[in-house]
Amino acid sequence: MFVHVPSRRKPQTAIATYFLVALSIAMFVVWWIQPPEARTRWVHLFGVLPADWVAITSQGSKALAVHVMRLASALFVHADGLHLIGNLVFLLVFGASAEKPLGAARLITLFLLCGMAANLFGAWWFPAQAAPIIGSSGAVSALVGAYATLFPRSRLGLMLPLGAFLEFVRMPAYGLIGLWVLVQVLMFVLTPGGSPVAWPVHLAGFACGVGYALLSRDAIARRLRN
């Protein structure tokens, strides 16, 4: 697991990151307390259905608005507790660190826009998939991409099983994130359409996060100067 190694500067409260975490947990609790049949309906109601986008040209503007909203709502729907926890860990590690230079509003914009774009890419990539695309993996991957762009020389901690003990090892962010990207690419190549994990969504989110951070460089520089 990645752990951010903080600098000696005075930490700032990551309001936007904590808000996204709280919203994700609240949505999961509301989903979890429902009976199984209602959970299934919930996933299909708020998840992204690729078939809807395949037939988008034959649907009206109201249907399009619903599908666009689902690109966002799907970010807060998770299949189970492990799915949620995995995404929240990455959200806390990378979101809290990226929020300082980006600011709360820009971080939420990054999370939503890149998450929606990644989900749309997933719907385009898997046009015949019957299962809805859910989870914040695309948005979280965007945060990883933004972090790698903003802090390429920072250091991340990694817990490694060395012998009978877990050792905390510090490594450059670009090395660990580069390894993460490599794993995503390998899984994407080795499991084309045969995995419950939407690897293309991860890669699309990462690319979107990199682009967002690059486009925001001037605004970030002004924010840090102030």
XYZ file of N, CA and C in Angstrom, residues 15-147:
399
model
N -10.244 19.453 2.975
C -11.702 19.476 3.117
C -12.385 18.714 1.991
N -11.973 18.969 0.753
C -12.620 18.330 -0.394
C -12.416 16.822 -0.370
N -11.213 16.404 -0.029
C -10.926 14.970 0.022
C -11.790 14.282 1.064
N -11.868 14.865 2.241
C -12.687 14.271 3.302
C -14.170 14.294 2.943
N -14.602 15.324 2.229
C -15.996 15.379 1.780
C -16.295 14.234 0.820
N -15.392 13.983 -0.132
C -15.591 12.892 -1.089
C -15.580 11.537 -0.387
N -14.717 11.388 0.604
C -14.681 10.147 1.381
C -15.997 9.954 2.126
N -16.462 11.003 2.791
C -17.710 10.910 3.558
C -18.897 10.615 2.653
N -18.948 11.256 1.488
C -20.046 11.022 0.554
C -20.025 9.587 0.042
N -18.843 9.072 -0.252
C -18.720 7.693 -0.730
C -19.188 6.703 0.333
N -18.791 6.939 1.577
C -19.204 6.052 2.668
C -20.710 6.135 2.886
N -21.260 7.352 2.854
C -22.700 7.524 3.059
C -23.499 6.805 1.978
N -23.067 6.934 0.731
C -23.760 6.258 -0.369
C -23.681 4.744 -0.203
N -22.537 4.259 0.251
C -22.377 2.819 0.432
C -23.285 2.313 1.548
N -23.382 3.061 2.640
C -24.238 2.652 3.759
C -25.697 2.605 3.319
N -26.133 3.619 2.574
C -27.515 3.635 2.083
C -27.776 2.430 1.190
N -26.799 2.093 0.356
C -26.937 0.918 -0.522
C -26.939 -0.374 0.295
N -26.061 -0.451 1.294
C -25.868 -1.687 2.054
C -27.089 -2.062 2.883
N -27.807 -1.102 3.414
C -28.933 -1.405 4.304
C -30.185 -1.825 3.533
N -30.139 -1.783 2.239
C -31.296 -2.176 1.444
C -31.301 -3.689 1.221
N -32.461 -4.276 0.932
C -32.521 -5.707 0.613
C -31.815 -5.986 -0.711
N -31.431 -7.257 -0.946
C -30.663 -7.603 -2.150
C -31.293 -7.118 -3.454
N -32.609 -7.265 -3.594
C -33.255 -6.851 -4.837
C -33.107 -5.344 -5.054
N -33.247 -4.595 -3.977
C -33.119 -3.141 -4.081
C -31.681 -2.742 -4.399
N -30.712 -3.487 -3.874
C -29.307 -3.195 -4.180
C -29.044 -3.339 -5.668
N -29.592 -4.393 -6.257
C -29.402 -4.609 -7.693
C -30.014 -3.469 -8.493
N -31.216 -3.053 -8.107
C -31.862 -1.938 -8.802
C -31.045 -0.655 -8.639
N -30.495 -0.469 -7.450
C -29.676 0.720 -7.162
C -28.481 0.788 -8.108
N -27.784 -0.346 -8.264
C -26.606 -0.390 -9.129
C -26.977 -0.058 -10.569
N -28.097 -0.597 -11.049
C -28.515 -0.327 -12.426
C -29.067 1.088 -12.587
N -29.583 1.652 -11.501
C -30.128 3.004 -11.574
C -29.032 4.059 -11.597
N -27.982 3.851 -10.792
C -26.932 4.855 -10.664
C -25.641 4.494 -11.397
N -25.502 3.253 -11.867
C -24.316 2.860 -12.602
C -24.394 3.253 -14.069
N -23.264 3.116 -14.760
C -23.181 3.435 -16.189
C -23.420 2.163 -16.987
N -24.460 2.172 -17.805
C -24.782 1.023 -18.655
C -24.256 1.295 -20.059
N -23.221 0.561 -20.497
C -22.652 0.807 -21.829
C -23.679 0.774 -22.944
N -24.674 -0.113 -22.845
C -25.677 -0.226 -23.905
C -26.446 1.077 -24.093
N -26.621 1.842 -23.023
C -27.329 3.117 -23.137
C -26.575 4.094 -24.033
N -25.248 4.044 -23.966
C -24.452 4.956 -24.774
C -24.329 4.477 -26.208
N -24.440 3.167 -26.421
C -24.421 2.645 -27.787
C -25.635 3.159 -28.556
N -26.782 3.242 -27.865
C -28.031 3.668 -28.508
C -28.338 5.139 -28.261
N -27.340 5.930 -27.911
C -27.581 7.306 -27.500
C -28.144 8.157 -28.626
N -27.789 7.852 -29.875
C -28.236 8.682 -30.995
C -29.736 8.582 -31.231
N -30.357 7.498 -30.758
C -31.793 7.313 -30.971
C -32.621 7.770 -29.779
N -31.968 8.375 -28.780
C -32.664 8.802 -27.573
C -32.744 10.325 -27.512
N -33.683 10.826 -26.745
C -33.894 12.255 -26.631
C -32.932 12.931 -25.674
N -33.077 14.256 -25.557
C -32.179 15.036 -24.712
C -32.349 14.707 -23.230
N -33.575 14.359 -22.810
C -33.801 14.000 -21.410
C -33.051 12.723 -21.054
N -33.086 11.745 -21.965
C -32.355 10.499 -21.728
C -30.859 10.769 -21.670
N -30.379 11.655 -22.526
C -28.960 12.001 -22.521
C -28.566 12.621 -21.188
N -29.406 13.497 -20.655
C -29.114 14.131 -19.367
C -29.023 13.097 -18.255
N -29.910 12.101 -18.284
C -29.885 11.031 -17.280
C -28.594 10.238 -17.383
N -28.187 9.903 -18.611
C -26.971 9.114 -18.798
C -25.738 9.896 -18.343
N -25.723 11.195 -18.594
C -24.599 12.020 -18.152
C -24.541 12.060 -16.623
N -25.682 12.181 -15.971
C -25.710 12.179 -14.507
C -25.229 10.845 -13.948
N -25.522 9.762 -14.661
C -25.057 8.451 -14.201
C -23.542 8.320 -14.293
N -22.930 9.040 -15.226
C -21.468 9.029 -15.288
C -20.880 9.524 -13.975
N -21.577 10.465 -13.322
C -21.122 10.996 -12.037
C -21.585 10.140 -10.869
N -22.851 9.737 -10.873
C -23.380 8.964 -9.738
C -22.678 7.618 -9.588
N -22.226 7.041 -10.704
C -21.539 5.745 -10.648
C -20.257 5.813 -9.835
N -19.685 7.016 -9.710
C -18.446 7.173 -8.945
C -18.644 6.885 -7.464
N -19.876 6.950 -6.997
C -20.155 6.773 -5.576
C -20.921 5.482 -5.291
N -20.919 4.570 -6.250
C -21.547 3.257 -6.084
C -20.448 2.203 -6.126
N -20.408 1.329 -5.123
C -19.363 0.305 -5.051
C -19.981 -1.071 -4.856
N -19.280 -2.072 -5.363
C -19.810 -3.434 -5.371
C -19.809 -4.078 -3.993
N -18.826 -3.731 -3.161
C -18.735 -4.308 -1.819
C -17.784 -3.460 -0.985
N -17.591 -3.881 0.268
C -16.747 -3.121 1.169
C -15.299 -3.027 0.725
N -14.746 -4.109 0.190
C -13.355 -4.089 -0.262
C -13.172 -3.136 -1.427
N -14.140 -3.136 -2.336
C -14.100 -2.214 -3.470
C -14.058 -0.771 -2.970
N -14.889 -0.465 -1.998
C -14.936 0.884 -1.430
C -13.638 1.233 -0.716
N -13.172 0.350 0.156
C -11.972 0.628 0.953
C -10.756 0.841 0.060
N -10.608 0.000 -0.959
C -9.477 0.146 -1.868
C -9.443 1.518 -2.516
N -10.597 1.986 -2.972
C -10.647 3.304 -3.602
C -10.434 4.425 -2.592
N -10.968 4.264 -1.389
C -10.826 5.314 -0.382
C -9.382 5.466 0.082
N -8.643 4.370 0.144
C -7.232 4.457 0.534
C -6.465 5.326 -0.457
N -6.660 5.063 -1.754
C -5.977 5.858 -2.773
C -6.482 7.303 -2.752
N -7.779 7.484 -2.518
C -8.336 8.836 -2.457
C -7.704 9.634 -1.327
N -7.544 9.023 -0.169
C -6.960 9.721 0.972
C -5.481 10.028 0.751
N -4.739 9.057 0.221
C -3.297 9.239 0.043
C -3.002 10.313 -0.998
N -3.619 10.186 -2.164
C -3.288 11.090 -3.263
C -4.168 12.338 -3.282
N -5.426 12.208 -2.871
C -6.301 13.368 -2.865
C -5.865 14.414 -1.864
N -5.546 13.981 -0.642
C -5.143 14.926 0.398
C -3.867 15.669 0.011
N -2.962 14.992 -0.700
C -1.704 15.626 -1.103
C -1.902 16.568 -2.286
N -2.765 16.176 -3.220
C -2.990 17.005 -4.405
C -3.883 18.201 -4.111
N -4.641 18.142 -3.024
C -5.590 19.224 -2.738
C -4.893 20.530 -2.383
N -3.723 20.457 -1.777
C -3.039 21.692 -1.378
C -2.711 22.571 -2.580
N -2.065 22.056 -3.626
C -1.799 22.912 -4.787
C -3.031 23.175 -5.644
N -3.936 22.206 -5.728
C -5.106 22.362 -6.581
C -6.177 23.242 -5.953
N -6.371 23.109 -4.653
C -7.489 23.760 -3.995
C -8.694 22.839 -3.979
N -9.619 23.091 -3.059
C -10.763 22.198 -2.878
C -11.648 22.136 -4.115
N -12.001 23.293 -4.674
C -12.908 23.314 -5.826
C -12.294 22.617 -7.028
N -11.019 22.886 -7.276
C -10.367 22.281 -8.446
C -10.193 20.773 -8.253
N -9.969 20.323 -7.020
C -9.832 18.890 -6.781
C -11.157 18.168 -7.023
N -12.263 18.737 -6.543
C -13.568 18.113 -6.775
C -13.890 18.103 -8.265
N -13.533 19.190 -8.963
C -13.744 19.236 -10.415
C -12.947 18.139 -11.104
N -11.693 17.976 -10.694
C -10.858 16.912 -11.250
C -11.483 15.552 -11.001
N -11.912 15.309 -9.784
C -12.489 14.018 -9.415
C -13.719 13.720 -10.263
N -14.617 14.687 -10.384
C -15.867 14.459 -11.104
C -15.656 14.390 -12.612
N -14.972 15.383 -13.181
C -14.826 15.428 -14.635
C -14.015 14.255 -15.165
N -12.875 13.985 -14.534
C -12.043 12.878 -15.015
C -12.692 11.535 -14.707
N -13.390 11.435 -13.578
C -14.111 10.201 -13.283
C -15.203 9.943 -14.294
N -15.942 10.992 -14.658
C -16.993 10.858 -15.663
C -16.404 10.516 -17.025
N -15.301 11.176 -17.378
C -14.656 10.894 -18.662
C -14.158 9.454 -18.720
N -13.601 8.973 -17.613
C -13.112 7.592 -17.569
C -14.264 6.604 -17.698
N -15.383 6.886 -17.038
C -16.554 6.009 -17.156
C -17.104 6.006 -18.579
N -17.116 7.176 -19.208
C -17.584 7.257 -20.594
C -16.661 6.465 -21.513
N -15.353 6.554 -21.265
C -14.404 5.770 -22.051
C -14.655 4.285 -21.854
N -14.949 3.883 -20.612
C -15.249 2.480 -20.345
C -16.485 2.012 -21.081
N -17.516 2.867 -21.137
C -18.734 2.508 -21.870
C -18.449 2.361 -23.356
N -17.571 3.218 -23.871
C -17.192 3.120 -25.286
C -16.344 1.874 -25.537
N -15.470 1.531 -24.591
C -14.561 0.402 -24.780
C -15.292 -0.928 -24.649
N -16.301 -0.985 -23.784
C -17.057 -2.227 -23.564
C -18.512 -2.051 -24.012
N -18.762 -1.852 -25.295
C -20.134 -1.562 -25.742
C -21.113 -2.704 -25.518
N -20.602 -3.941 -25.467
C -21.489 -5.098 -25.309
C -21.609 -5.556 -23.864
N -20.969 -4.846 -22.931
C -21.002 -5.273 -21.528
C -22.375 -5.031 -20.928
N -22.920 -6.067 -20.283
C -24.248 -5.950 -19.666
C -24.171 -5.380 -18.255
N -23.076 -5.660 -17.551
C -22.934 -5.188 -16.166
C -22.632 -3.694 -16.141
N -23.223 -2.957 -15.216
C -22.953 -1.518 -15.106
C -21.511 -1.255 -14.669
N -20.987 -0.137 -15.093
C -19.674 0.325 -14.644
C -19.892 1.162 -13.387
N -19.286 0.756 -12.275
C -19.470 1.462 -11.006
C -18.126 1.629 -10.306
N -18.103 2.516 -9.324
C -16.906 2.712 -8.524
C -16.155 3.974 -8.912
N -15.328 4.443 -7.995
C -14.564 5.674 -8.210
C -13.152 5.410 -8.707
N -12.895 4.217 -9.237
C -11.538 3.872 -9.663
C -11.004 4.833 -10.714
N -11.851 5.218 -11.680
C -11.399 6.145 -12.711
C -11.040 7.496 -12.131
N -11.867 7.995 -11.203
C -11.605 9.285 -10.570
C -10.365 9.223 -9.683
N -10.214 8.138 -8.949
C -9.045 7.974 -8.086
C -7.779 7.854 -8.930
N -7.868 7.156 -10.052
C -6.721 7.058 -10.956
C -6.342 8.434 -11.488
N -7.335 9.295 -11.680
C -7.056 10.665 -12.106
C -6.261 11.412 -11.040
N -6.582 11.174 -9.774
C -5.823 11.792 -8.687
C -4.382 11.297 -8.679
N -4.198 10.008 -8.968
C -2.843 9.458 -9.054
C -2.082 10.142 -10.184
N -2.743 10.315 -11.337
C -2.102 10.984 -12.460
C -1.755 12.427 -12.152
N -2.661 13.129 -11.482
C -2.395 14.519 -11.113
C -1.249 14.601 -10.109
N -1.229 13.680 -9.145
C -0.159 13.661 -8.144
C 1.194 13.424 -8.817
